[in-house]
mmCIF file of C-alpha atoms in Angstrom:
data_model
loop_
_atom_site.group_PDB
_atom_site.id
_atom_site.type_symbol
_atom_site.label_atom_id
_atom_site.label_comp_id
_atom_site.label_asym_id
_atom_site.label_seq_id
_atom_site.Cartn_x
_atom_site.Cartn_y
_atom_site.Cartn_z
ATOM 1 C CA MET A 176 15.335 18.481 -23.327
ATOM 2 C CA THR A 177 19.058 19.110 -23.313
ATOM 3 C CA ALA A 178 21.742 16.576 -22.532
ATOM 4 C CA VAL A 179 22.334 18.077 -19.099
ATOM 5 C CA ASP A 180 18.766 17.495 -17.864
ATOM 6 C CA ARG A 181 18.033 14.064 -19.320
ATOM 7 C CA TRP A 182 18.331 12.643 -15.828
ATOM 8 C CA LEU A 183 15.321 14.654 -14.603
ATOM 9 C CA LEU A 184 12.157 12.735 -13.725
ATOM 10 C CA PRO A 185 8.591 14.109 -13.885
ATOM 11 C CA ASP A 186 7.192 15.639 -10.707
ATOM 12 C CA GLY A 187 5.912 12.942 -8.386
ATOM 13 C CA VAL A 188 7.861 10.180 -10.167
ATOM 14 C CA ASP A 189 10.831 8.728 -8.345
ATOM 15 C CA GLU A 190 13.264 5.850 -8.450
ATOM 16 C CA MET A 191 14.737 3.743 -5.682
ATOM 17 C CA LEU A 192 18.440 3.066 -5.227
ATOM 18 C CA PRO A 193 19.719 -0.367 -4.115
ATOM 19 C CA GLU A 194 19.445 0.034 -0.333
ATOM 20 C CA GLU A 195 15.924 1.469 -0.386
ATOM 21 C CA ALA A 196 14.845 -0.952 -3.106
ATOM 22 C CA TYR A 197 16.123 -3.868 -1.006
ATOM 23 C CA LYS A 198 14.178 -2.573 1.987
ATOM 24 C CA LEU A 199 11.014 -2.216 -0.096
ATOM 25 C CA GLU A 200 11.296 -5.659 -1.666
ATOM 26 C CA SER A 201 12.071 -7.295 1.690
ATOM 27 C CA LEU A 202 9.017 -5.669 3.244
ATOM 28 C CA ARG A 203 6.844 -6.544 0.249
ATOM 29 C CA ARG A 204 7.734 -10.212 0.636
ATOM 30 C CA GLU A 205 7.127 -10.166 4.382
ATOM 31 C CA LEU A 206 3.706 -8.553 4.007
ATOM 32 C CA LEU A 207 2.611 -10.979 1.289
ATOM 33 C CA ASP A 208 3.826 -13.885 3.438
ATOM 34 C CA LEU A 209 1.844 -12.449 6.358
ATOM 35 C CA TYR A 210 -1.315 -12.124 4.259
ATOM 36 C CA GLN A 211 -0.840 -15.647 2.923
ATOM 37 C CA SER A 212 -0.539 -16.988 6.475
ATOM 38 C CA TRP A 213 -4.034 -15.586 7.098
ATOM 39 C CA GLY A 214 -5.410 -17.343 4.009
ATOM 40 C CA TYR A 215 -5.184 -14.493 1.477
ATOM 41 C CA GLN A 216 -4.119 -15.657 -1.983
ATOM 42 C CA LEU A 217 -1.923 -13.541 -4.230
ATOM 43 C CA VAL A 218 -3.396 -12.175 -7.475
ATOM 44 C CA ILE A 219 -1.619 -10.155 -10.167
ATOM 45 C CA THR A 220 -3.764 -7.878 -12.284
ATOM 46 C CA PRO A 221 -2.976 -6.116 -15.589
ATOM 47 C CA LEU A 222 -1.390 -2.673 -15.527
ATOM 48 C CA ILE A 223 -3.650 -1.485 -18.348
ATOM 49 C CA GLU A 224 -7.133 -2.452 -19.506
ATOM 50 C CA TYR A 225 -10.351 -1.055 -20.938
ATOM 51 C CA LEU A 226 -11.539 2.023 -19.095
ATOM 52 C CA GLU A 227 -15.053 0.703 -18.456
ATOM 53 C CA SER A 228 -13.649 -2.095 -16.307
ATOM 54 C CA LEU A 229 -11.220 0.055 -14.343
ATOM 55 C CA LEU A 230 -13.748 2.688 -13.298
ATOM 56 C CA VAL A 231 -16.565 0.346 -12.273
ATOM 57 C CA GLY A 232 -18.299 1.531 -9.127
ATOM 58 C CA THR A 233 -15.563 4.042 -8.400
ATOM 59 C CA SER A 234 -15.619 7.693 -7.526
ATOM 60 C CA GLN A 235 -15.048 10.744 -9.664
ATOM 61 C CA ASP A 236 -11.803 11.211 -7.760
ATOM 62 C CA LEU A 237 -10.419 7.937 -9.127
ATOM 63 C CA ASP A 238 -11.582 8.865 -12.623
ATOM 64 C CA LEU A 239 -9.572 12.093 -12.412
ATOM 65 C CA HIS A 240 -6.479 10.194 -11.238
ATOM 66 C CA THR A 241 -6.587 7.649 -14.085
ATOM 67 C CA PHE A 242 -4.431 8.109 -17.176
ATOM 68 C CA LYS A 243 -6.445 7.446 -20.365
ATOM 69 C CA ILE A 244 -5.021 6.338 -23.678
ATOM 70 C CA THR A 245 -6.399 4.964 -26.931
ATOM 71 C CA ASP A 246 -5.805 1.309 -27.724
ATOM 72 C CA GLN A 247 -4.029 1.206 -31.086
ATOM 73 C CA LEU A 248 -5.496 -2.257 -31.815
ATOM 74 C CA SER A 249 -9.173 -1.747 -31.073
ATOM 75 C CA GLY A 250 -9.588 2.030 -30.958
ATOM 76 C CA ARG A 251 -11.225 1.736 -27.523
ATOM 77 C CA MET A 252 -10.271 3.857 -24.550
ATOM 78 C CA MET A 253 -7.944 2.189 -22.076
ATOM 79 C CA GLY A 254 -6.778 3.238 -18.650
ATOM 80 C CA ILE A 255 -3.609 2.673 -16.642
ATOM 81 C CA ARG A 256 -4.841 1.439 -13.309
ATOM 82 C CA ALA A 257 -4.949 3.950 -10.456
ATOM 83 C CA ASP A 258 -6.503 1.383 -8.102
ATOM 84 C CA ILE A 259 -6.416 -2.412 -7.947
ATOM 85 C CA THR A 260 -9.677 -3.119 -6.102
ATOM 86 C CA PRO A 261 -11.982 -3.027 -9.195
ATOM 87 C CA GLN A 262 -9.679 -5.548 -10.882
ATOM 88 C CA VAL A 263 -9.792 -7.895 -7.895
ATOM 89 C CA ALA A 264 -13.596 -7.554 -7.847
ATOM 90 C CA ARG A 265 -13.672 -8.768 -11.451
ATOM 91 C CA ILE A 266 -11.508 -11.769 -10.543
ATOM 92 C CA ASP A 267 -13.904 -12.702 -7.744
ATOM 93 C CA ALA A 268 -17.077 -12.125 -9.749
ATOM 94 C CA HIS A 269 -16.116 -13.288 -13.221
ATOM 95 C CA CYS A 270 -13.134 -15.621 -13.008
ATOM 96 C CA LEU A 271 -13.379 -17.785 -9.882
ATOM 97 C CA HIS A 272 -17.101 -18.111 -9.059
ATOM 98 C CA ARG A 273 -16.476 -19.265 -5.495
ATOM 99 C CA ASN A 274 -19.576 -19.778 -3.369
ATOM 100 C CA GLY A 275 -17.983 -19.140 0.022
ATOM 101 C CA THR A 276 -15.603 -16.462 1.202
ATOM 102 C CA ALA A 277 -12.667 -15.594 -1.028
ATOM 103 C CA ARG A 278 -9.534 -13.858 0.225
ATOM 104 C CA PHE A 279 -7.055 -12.103 -2.073
ATOM 105 C CA CYS A 280 -3.928 -10.016 -1.639
ATOM 106 C CA TYR A 281 -1.738 -8.025 -4.004
ATOM 107 C CA ALA A 282 1.359 -5.811 -4.159
ATOM 108 C CA ASP A 283 1.842 -3.881 -7.376
ATOM 109 C CA SER A 284 2.345 -0.436 -8.892
ATOM 110 C CA VAL A 285 -0.439 1.943 -9.884
ATOM 111 C CA LEU A 286 -0.203 5.273 -11.692
ATOM 112 C CA HIS A 287 -1.864 8.586 -10.799
ATOM 113 C CA THR A 288 -2.259 11.639 -13.009
ATOM 114 C CA LYS A 289 -1.219 13.799 -10.053
ATOM 115 C CA PRO A 290 -0.037 13.197 -6.472
ATOM 116 C CA ARG A 291 -2.766 12.611 -3.900
ATOM 117 C CA GLY A 292 -0.919 14.690 -1.329
ATOM 118 C CA LEU A 293 2.236 16.641 -0.608
ATOM 119 C CA LEU A 294 5.391 14.568 -1.081
ATOM 120 C CA THR A 295 3.405 11.527 -2.243
ATOM 121 C CA SER A 296 4.369 9.590 -5.337
ATOM 122 C CA ARG A 297 2.392 9.419 -8.572
ATOM 123 C CA VAL A 298 3.589 5.826 -8.930
ATOM 124 C CA PRO A 299 2.752 4.286 -5.546
ATOM 125 C CA ILE A 300 3.054 0.572 -4.927
ATOM 126 C CA ARG A 301 -0.227 -0.598 -3.435
ATOM 127 C CA VAL A 302 -0.150 -3.548 -1.065
ATOM 128 C CA GLY A 303 -3.426 -4.789 0.338
ATOM 129 C CA ALA A 304 -5.933 -7.527 1.089
ATOM 130 C CA GLU A 305 -9.594 -8.030 0.237
ATOM 131 C CA LEU A 306 -12.289 -10.413 1.414
ATOM 132 C CA TYR A 307 -15.386 -11.281 -0.637
ATOM 133 C CA GLY A 308 -18.522 -13.206 0.222
ATOM 134 C CA HIS A 309 -19.140 -12.339 3.892
ATOM 135 C CA ALA A 310 -21.313 -9.413 4.980
ATOM 136 C CA GLY A 311 -20.862 -9.779 8.743
ATOM 137 C CA ALA A 312 -18.657 -7.823 11.118
ATOM 138 C CA ASP A 313 -16.223 -10.746 11.381
ATOM 139 C CA ALA A 314 -14.796 -9.930 7.951
ATOM 140 C CA ASP A 315 -14.204 -6.277 8.835
ATOM 141 C CA ILE A 316 -12.657 -7.230 12.180
ATOM 142 C CA GLU A 317 -10.262 -9.641 10.502
ATOM 143 C CA LEU A 318 -9.181 -7.080 7.919
ATOM 144 C CA ILE A 319 -8.596 -4.343 10.494
ATOM 145 C CA CYS A 320 -6.503 -6.727 12.597
ATOM 146 C CA LEU A 321 -4.534 -7.852 9.544
ATOM 147 C CA MET A 322 -3.932 -4.235 8.537
ATOM 148 C CA HIS A 323 -2.661 -3.454 12.042
ATOM 149 C CA ARG A 324 -0.414 -6.519 12.083
ATOM 150 C CA GLY A 325 1.038 -5.566 8.696
ATOM 151 C CA LEU A 326 1.912 -2.068 9.879
ATOM 152 C CA GLN A 327 3.625 -3.550 12.932
ATOM 153 C CA THR A 328 5.568 -5.852 10.620
ATOM 154 C CA ALA A 329 6.653 -2.762 8.687
ATOM 155 C CA GLY A 330 8.135 -1.338 11.871
ATOM 156 C CA ILE A 331 5.651 1.488 12.384
ATOM 157 C CA ASP A 332 4.828 2.217 16.013
ATOM 158 C CA ASN A 333 2.290 4.245 17.969
ATOM 159 C CA LEU A 334 -0.617 3.360 15.712
ATOM 160 C CA SER A 335 -4.180 4.598 16.013
ATOM 161 C CA ILE A 336 -7.108 3.162 14.071
ATOM 162 C CA VAL A 337 -9.988 5.465 13.193
ATOM 163 C CA LEU A 338 -13.409 3.947 12.445
ATOM 164 C CA GLY A 339 -16.337 5.552 10.664
ATOM 165 C CA HIS A 340 -19.464 4.550 8.765
ATOM 166 C CA VAL A 341 -20.599 6.237 5.537
ATOM 167 C CA GLY A 342 -24.083 4.761 5.924
ATOM 168 C CA ILE A 343 -25.002 7.230 8.659
ATOM 169 C CA PHE A 344 -24.432 10.281 6.484
ATOM 170 C CA ARG A 345 -26.026 8.592 3.486
ATOM 171 C CA THR A 346 -29.175 7.781 5.489
ATOM 172 C CA LEU A 347 -29.512 11.289 6.914
ATOM 173 C CA VAL A 348 -29.046 13.150 3.608
ATOM 174 C CA SER A 349 -31.517 10.787 1.967
ATOM 175 C CA ALA A 350 -34.085 11.557 4.666
ATOM 176 C CA ALA A 351 -33.384 15.281 4.228
ATOM 177 C CA GLN A 352 -34.034 14.906 0.475
ATOM 178 C CA LEU A 353 -31.007 16.977 -0.493
ATOM 179 C CA SER A 354 -30.370 17.550 -4.158
ATOM 180 C CA GLY A 355 -27.325 15.906 -5.680
ATOM 181 C CA GLU A 356 -25.467 19.220 -5.865
ATOM 182 C CA ALA A 357 -26.294 20.167 -2.260
ATOM 183 C CA GLU A 358 -25.192 16.735 -1.070
ATOM 184 C CA ARG A 359 -21.915 17.066 -2.938
ATOM 185 C CA ILE A 360 -21.165 20.499 -1.469
ATOM 186 C CA LEU A 361 -22.047 19.342 2.046
ATOM 187 C CA PHE A 362 -19.913 16.238 1.636
ATOM 188 C CA GLU A 363 -16.900 18.330 0.609
ATOM 189 C CA ALA A 364 -17.379 20.698 3.546
ATOM 190 C CA LEU A 365 -17.556 17.752 5.951
ATOM 191 C CA GLN A 366 -14.289 16.359 4.614
ATOM 192 C CA ARG A 367 -12.607 19.707 5.254
ATOM 193 C CA LYS A 368 -14.384 20.027 8.622
ATOM 194 C CA ALA A 369 -15.325 23.552 7.616
ATOM 195 C CA TYR A 370 -17.842 23.993 10.405
ATOM 196 C CA GLU A 371 -19.070 27.481 9.548
ATOM 197 C CA GLU A 372 -19.672 26.429 5.964
ATOM 198 C CA ILE A 373 -21.405 23.234 7.136
ATOM 199 C CA ASP A 374 -23.743 25.227 9.368
ATOM 200 C CA ARG A 375 -24.592 27.639 6.567
ATOM 201 C CA LEU A 376 -25.291 24.805 4.112
ATOM 202 C CA LEU A 377 -27.532 23.011 6.582
ATOM 203 C CA ASN A 378 -29.536 26.180 7.252
ATOM 204 C CA GLU A 379 -29.945 26.740 3.502
ATOM 205 C CA HIS A 380 -30.822 23.235 2.382
ATOM 206 C CA VAL A 381 -32.337 21.260 5.290
ATOM 207 C CA ASP A 382 -35.816 22.339 6.356
ATOM 208 C CA ASP A 383 -36.484 19.657 8.971
ATOM 209 C CA ASP A 384 -35.197 20.862 12.352
ATOM 210 C CA ASP A 385 -34.398 17.369 13.657
ATOM 211 C CA LEU A 386 -32.477 16.322 10.555
ATOM 212 C CA ARG A 387 -30.606 19.616 10.485
ATOM 213 C CA ARG A 388 -29.626 19.147 14.133
ATOM 214 C CA MET A 389 -28.513 15.547 13.517
ATOM 215 C CA LEU A 390 -26.366 16.480 10.529
ATOM 216 C CA TYR A 391 -24.892 19.336 12.567
ATOM 217 C CA GLU A 392 -24.001 16.937 15.399
ATOM 218 C CA LEU A 393 -22.656 14.357 12.944
ATOM 219 C CA SER A 394 -19.998 16.816 11.778
ATOM 220 C CA ARG A 395 -18.727 17.110 15.376
ATOM 221 C CA LEU A 396 -18.852 13.455 16.426
ATOM 222 C CA SER A 397 -15.247 12.352 16.625
ATOM 223 C CA GLY A 398 -13.100 11.081 19.490
ATOM 224 C CA ASP A 399 -12.835 8.008 21.693
ATOM 225 C CA ALA A 400 -15.388 5.261 22.334
ATOM 226 C CA SER A 401 -17.692 7.678 24.163
ATOM 227 C CA VAL A 402 -18.584 9.061 20.714
ATOM 228 C CA LEU A 403 -20.759 6.008 20.069
ATOM 229 C CA ASP A 404 -22.786 6.616 23.239
ATOM 230 C CA GLN A 405 -23.254 10.242 22.208
ATOM 231 C CA ALA A 406 -24.297 9.105 18.730
ATOM 232 C CA LEU A 407 -27.012 6.828 20.101
ATOM 233 C CA GLU A 408 -28.472 9.788 21.972
ATOM 234 C CA VAL A 409 -28.080 12.263 19.102
ATOM 235 C CA PHE A 410 -29.661 9.913 16.566
ATOM 236 C CA SER A 411 -32.424 8.505 18.769
ATOM 237 C CA GLU A 412 -35.029 9.981 16.388
ATOM 238 C CA ALA A 413 -33.150 9.095 13.201
ATOM 239 C CA PRO A 414 -34.301 6.412 10.738
ATOM 240 C CA PRO A 415 -33.824 2.901 12.202
ATOM 241 C CA SER A 416 -30.903 2.088 9.897
ATOM 242 C CA VAL A 417 -28.725 4.669 11.691
ATOM 243 C CA GLY A 418 -29.035 2.733 14.951
ATOM 244 C CA ARG A 419 -28.049 -0.472 13.158
ATOM 245 C CA GLU A 420 -25.031 1.238 11.641
ATOM 246 C CA ILE A 421 -23.863 2.485 15.038
ATOM 247 C CA GLY A 422 -24.375 -1.059 16.311
ATOM 248 C CA GLU A 423 -22.095 -2.341 13.540
ATOM 249 C CA LEU A 424 -19.382 0.074 14.648
ATOM 250 C CA GLU A 425 -19.743 -1.044 18.258
ATOM 251 C CA ALA A 426 -19.502 -4.732 17.309
ATOM 252 C CA ILE A 427 -16.445 -4.182 15.124
ATOM 253 C CA ALA A 428 -14.735 -2.072 17.779
ATOM 254 C CA ARG A 429 -15.336 -4.765 20.434
ATOM 255 C CA GLY A 430 -14.005 -7.476 18.151
ATOM 256 C CA VAL A 431 -10.850 -5.541 17.290
ATOM 257 C CA GLN A 432 -10.233 -4.610 20.940
ATOM 258 C CA LYS A 433 -10.474 -8.256 22.017
ATOM 259 C CA ARG A 434 -7.939 -9.329 19.426
ATOM 260 C CA ILE A 435 -5.602 -6.342 19.842
ATOM 261 C CA PRO A 436 -6.089 -5.122 23.443
ATOM 262 C CA GLU A 437 -3.304 -2.546 23.138
ATOM 263 C CA VAL A 438 -4.704 -0.836 20.033
ATOM 264 C CA THR A 439 -5.884 2.775 20.181
ATOM 265 C CA LEU A 440 -9.336 3.041 18.608
ATOM 266 C CA CYS A 441 -10.874 6.352 17.634
ATOM 267 C CA PHE A 442 -14.139 7.211 15.907
ATOM 268 C CA ASP A 443 -15.027 9.859 13.347
ATOM 269 C CA LEU A 444 -18.632 9.599 12.201
ATOM 270 C CA CYS A 445 -18.183 12.167 9.444
ATOM 271 C CA GLU A 446 -15.176 10.339 8.008
ATOM 272 C CA LEU A 447 -16.529 9.882 4.480
ATOM 273 C CA ARG A 448 -13.401 8.945 2.565
ATOM 274 C CA GLY A 449 -14.477 7.021 -0.508
ATOM 275 C CA TYR A 450 -18.118 8.013 0.027
ATOM 276 C CA GLU A 451 -19.078 7.175 -3.564
ATOM 277 C CA TYR A 452 -17.147 3.934 -3.293
ATOM 278 C CA HIS A 453 -17.781 2.526 0.173
ATOM 279 C CA THR A 454 -21.116 1.248 1.438
ATOM 280 C CA GLY A 455 -20.554 0.787 5.174
ATOM 281 C CA ILE A 456 -17.705 0.909 7.650
ATOM 282 C CA VAL A 457 -14.526 2.790 6.720
ATOM 283 C CA PHE A 458 -11.265 2.616 8.651
ATOM 284 C CA GLY A 459 -7.767 4.031 8.541
ATOM 285 C CA ALA A 460 -4.505 3.700 10.458
ATOM 286 C CA TYR A 461 -2.507 6.747 11.552
ATOM 287 C CA THR A 462 0.744 7.517 13.337
ATOM 288 C CA PRO A 463 1.888 10.847 14.846
ATOM 289 C CA GLY A 464 3.906 13.057 12.545
ATOM 290 C CA TYR A 465 2.367 11.739 9.339
ATOM 291 C CA GLY A 466 -0.627 13.689 8.112
ATOM 292 C CA ARG A 467 -2.232 10.992 5.980
ATOM 293 C CA ALA A 468 -3.593 7.521 6.619
ATOM 294 C CA LEU A 469 -0.847 4.890 6.496
ATOM 295 C CA ALA A 470 -3.428 2.344 5.431
ATOM 296 C CA LYS A 471 -7.126 2.666 4.766
ATOM 297 C CA GLY A 472 -10.061 0.537 3.795
ATOM 298 C CA GLY A 473 -13.676 -0.286 4.347
ATOM 299 C CA ARG A 474 -16.711 -2.096 3.024
ATOM 300 C CA TYR A 475 -17.746 -1.809 -0.643
ATOM 301 C CA ASP A 476 -20.512 -4.370 -1.117
ATOM 302 C CA HIS A 477 -21.824 -5.188 -4.597
ATOM 303 C CA ILE A 478 -18.789 -3.798 -6.429
ATOM 304 C CA GLY A 479 -18.805 -6.944 -8.575
ATOM 305 C CA GLU A 480 -22.391 -6.420 -9.728
ATOM 306 C CA VAL A 481 -21.421 -5.057 -13.148
ATOM 307 C CA PHE A 482 -19.236 -8.111 -13.681
ATOM 308 C CA GLY A 483 -22.287 -10.316 -13.208
ATOM 309 C CA ARG A 484 -22.067 -11.189 -9.520
ATOM 310 C CA ALA A 485 -22.766 -8.867 -6.590
ATOM 311 C CA ARG A 486 -21.049 -10.018 -3.401
ATOM 312 C CA PRO A 487 -20.297 -8.483 -0.005
ATOM 313 C CA ALA A 488 -16.754 -7.116 -0.027
ATOM 314 C CA SER A 489 -14.319 -5.427 2.313
ATOM 315 C CA GLY A 490 -10.613 -4.657 2.161
ATOM 316 C CA PHE A 491 -7.706 -2.289 2.767
ATOM 317 C CA ASP A 492 -4.484 -1.165 1.147
ATOM 318 C CA SER A 493 -1.307 0.841 1.841
ATOM 319 C CA ASP A 494 1.371 2.592 -0.160
ATOM 320 C CA LEU A 495 4.451 0.418 0.227
ATOM 321 C CA ARG A 496 6.759 3.334 -0.595
ATOM 322 C CA SER A 497 5.363 5.313 2.341
ATOM 323 C CA LEU A 498 5.707 2.344 4.682
ATOM 324 C CA VAL A 499 9.371 1.995 3.731
ATOM 325 C CA LYS A 500 10.058 5.670 4.419
ATOM 326 C CA LEU A 501 8.327 5.569 7.811
ATOM 327 C CA SER A 502 9.625 2.171 8.920
ATOM 328 C CA SER A 503 11.874 2.050 11.979
ATOM 329 C CA ARG A 504 13.288 -1.314 10.944
ATOM 330 C CA GLU A 505 16.777 -1.811 9.562
ATOM 331 C CA PHE A 506 17.031 -3.732 6.292
ATOM 332 C CA GLN A 507 20.740 -4.126 5.554
ATOM 333 C CA LEU A 508 21.859 -5.348 2.167
ATOM 334 C CA PRO A 509 23.614 -8.700 2.687
ATOM 335 C CA LYS A 510 27.384 -8.495 2.454
ATOM 336 C CA ALA A 511 28.874 -10.285 -0.527
ATOM 337 C CA ILE A 512 31.952 -12.364 -1.224
ATOM 338 C CA MET A 513 34.186 -11.039 -3.992
ATOM 339 C CA ALA A 514 35.411 -13.666 -6.434
ATOM 340 C CA PRO A 515 37.899 -13.364 -9.297
ATOM 341 C CA ALA A 516 36.780 -13.994 -12.858
ATOM 342 C CA GLY A 517 38.001 -17.190 -14.490
ATOM 343 C CA ASP A 518 37.077 -20.668 -15.628
ATOM 344 C CA ASP A 519 38.887 -22.613 -12.915
ATOM 345 C CA ALA A 520 36.623 -25.609 -12.207
ATOM 346 C CA GLU A 521 37.296 -25.638 -8.465
ATOM 347 C CA LEU A 522 36.568 -21.901 -8.228
ATOM 348 C CA LEU A 523 33.334 -22.181 -10.206
ATOM 349 C CA ASP A 524 32.193 -25.120 -8.084
ATOM 350 C CA LEU A 525 32.871 -23.217 -4.849
ATOM 351 C CA ILE A 526 30.986 -20.151 -6.129
ATOM 352 C CA SER A 527 28.000 -22.349 -6.999
ATOM 353 C CA GLN A 528 28.066 -24.010 -3.574
ATOM 354 C CA LEU A 529 28.214 -20.694 -1.741
ATOM 355 C CA ARG A 530 25.319 -19.252 -3.720
ATOM 356 C CA GLY A 531 23.327 -22.403 -3.005
ATOM 357 C CA GLN A 532 23.936 -21.821 0.707
ATOM 358 C CA GLY A 533 22.458 -18.331 0.469
ATOM 359 C CA GLU A 534 25.675 -16.349 0.179
ATOM 360 C CA VAL A 535 26.000 -13.473 -2.288
ATOM 361 C CA VAL A 536 29.045 -14.009 -4.508
ATOM 362 C CA THR A 537 30.018 -11.184 -6.866
ATOM 363 C CA VAL A 538 32.521 -11.870 -9.613
ATOM 364 C CA CYS A 539 34.989 -9.030 -10.108
ATOM 365 C CA PHE A 540 35.763 -8.818 -13.819
ATOM 366 C CA ALA A 541 39.288 -7.836 -14.865
ATOM 367 C CA ARG A 542 39.698 -5.157 -17.491
ATOM 368 C CA GLU A 543 41.582 -5.783 -20.703
ATOM 369 C CA GLY A 544 45.265 -6.199 -19.918
ATOM 370 C CA GLU A 545 44.691 -7.036 -16.233
ATOM 371 C CA GLY A 546 45.546 -10.354 -14.656
ATOM 372 C CA ARG A 547 49.244 -10.062 -15.529
ATOM 373 C CA GLU A 548 51.923 -10.683 -12.979
ATOM 374 C CA THR A 549 52.236 -7.868 -10.442
ATOM 375 C CA GLY A 550 55.400 -6.602 -8.907
ATOM 376 C CA ASP A 551 55.078 -8.854 -5.872
ATOM 377 C CA GLY A 552 54.822 -12.009 -7.978
ATOM 378 C CA ASN A 553 51.063 -12.419 -7.609
ATOM 379 C CA ARG A 554 48.446 -12.094 -10.313
ATOM 380 C CA GLY A 555 46.122 -9.083 -10.334
ATOM 381 C CA ASP A 556 42.995 -11.283 -10.588
ATOM 382 C CA GLY A 557 42.358 -11.715 -6.883
ATOM 383 C CA SER A 558 44.142 -15.057 -6.708
ATOM 384 C CA GLY A 559 46.978 -13.830 -4.570
ATOM 385 C CA GLY A 560 47.913 -11.071 -2.182
ATOM 386 C CA ASP A 561 47.630 -8.139 -4.571
ATOM 387 C CA SER A 562 46.289 -4.940 -3.100
ATOM 388 C CA HIS A 563 45.525 -3.032 -6.332
ATOM 389 C CA ARG A 564 44.039 -3.686 -9.744
ATOM 390 C CA GLY A 565 45.584 -2.419 -12.935
ATOM 391 C CA ASP A 566 43.314 0.653 -12.841
ATOM 392 C CA GLY A 567 44.652 1.684 -9.444
ATOM 393 C CA LEU A 568 41.601 0.579 -7.426
ATOM 394 C CA SER A 569 42.516 -1.163 -4.207
ATOM 395 C CA ILE A 570 40.839 -4.352 -3.077
ATOM 396 C CA ALA A 571 39.145 -2.332 -0.334
ATOM 397 C CA ASP A 572 37.814 0.181 -2.881
ATOM 398 C CA MET A 573 36.463 -2.570 -5.106
ATOM 399 C CA ALA A 574 34.911 -4.330 -2.128
ATOM 400 C CA GLY A 575 33.234 -1.120 -1.011
ATOM 401 C CA GLU A 576 31.676 -0.527 -4.420
ATOM 402 C CA LEU A 577 30.511 -4.143 -4.689
ATOM 403 C CA GLY A 578 29.301 -4.435 -1.082
ATOM 404 C CA CYS A 579 31.774 -7.212 -0.261
ATOM 405 C CA ASP A 580 33.367 -7.951 3.112
ATOM 406 C CA ARG A 581 35.243 -11.141 2.088
ATOM 407 C CA ARG A 582 36.909 -12.539 -1.001
ATOM 408 C CA LEU A 583 37.918 -15.865 -2.524
ATOM 409 C CA VAL A 584 41.684 -16.465 -2.673
ATOM 410 C CA ARG A 585 43.996 -19.442 -2.971
ATOM 411 C CA ASP A 586 45.726 -20.624 0.171
ATOM 412 C CA LYS A 587 49.338 -21.803 0.278
ATOM 413 C CA LYS A 588 48.245 -25.257 -0.910
ATOM 414 C CA GLY A 589 46.493 -23.810 -3.949
ATOM 415 C CA ARG A 590 42.943 -24.360 -2.629
ATOM 416 C CA TRP A 591 40.235 -21.743 -2.954
ATOM 417 C CA ILE A 592 39.133 -20.401 0.418
ATOM 418 C CA ILE A 593 37.112 -17.501 1.836
ATOM 419 C CA ALA A 594 39.368 -14.883 3.360
ATOM 420 C CA ALA A 595 38.965 -11.496 4.967
ATOM 421 C CA LEU A 596 39.683 -8.592 2.656
ATOM 422 C CA GLY A 597 43.031 -7.834 4.260
ATOM 423 C CA GLU A 598 44.335 -11.378 4.035
#
């Protein structure tokens, strides 16, 4: 790498400048405060740990997105987390041992070996909430409503929530006795909604006419609430668990609609995101003009089993960087007060008071040789009416660089006061 390109960052790795970083941090705090107000407690998990723990119960996709390194102390393989959920599952199962429901939230960086989509970051900041210990629809309803409220807090409008259930597909392919390879190929075709390929695969691998028809219809079942009525008819001859799974979707949809009457609910019964990971309902939030889910989640019961305690679990997360980019809210950096450098006791006391009141006070350091008398009889340290520093920068230029709209000066009686920049 030459000196001229040392500033280059790897593909998919970005940095945030002050205004965007302020917006992100402000939103992060608001979302965590929101989650806390619903009873979700903040946890902070390690960035790196042994690979066996990070990839517990997760999909091959997450394995491929996880950076692996060798621990120089133990010689064991370690991973840099690409997801936080397995770590939270360990906290619930191994560290806290709560008997009732446990609610957790988090906001932290993860690292991916490659971007998950066009223009997405390899270092997203995941913000989310998870609920352990309750298997009923109430937990899923609460999480969907909290997800929706968080996206509204982020200033994202015109939201739609899409509901699905991986159990329906899992039940049907089990009844069809598909091989692991055939199931994998069919799953991938369903995710791409490649209907001709789906039809060909079903004709090749599913002998039972009824099961073939039901899997064919499953790939087309997406739309508004009428989809659930169609599903009950389509799957009338399916194994009993399919009817129960459709009933779960209906109950969750009713509960969400009662709590958020204005929400737009859609259904996609072949939405199998996280198929190897989730065990029941899956959900995602979308907005027009953005081709990916803004937030997504679902049920992943028994994820803590390998940590010694299997518990019902459900949760969601979002990429905070994406929320910041799509937010319609304005997050303006607070304007500061410019103060001269010095050890004047009255000045230092006033600066301390102002900061204690929530003001931003930025001390403007003089360069070597500055602070001498200027031609108009004032000192160049901000204590009088000078308009330029020794390096030629005007007060307005300095204020612009420092984000200041006021400054501390002495009045005619020698007292330090806050004055407009032009005074």
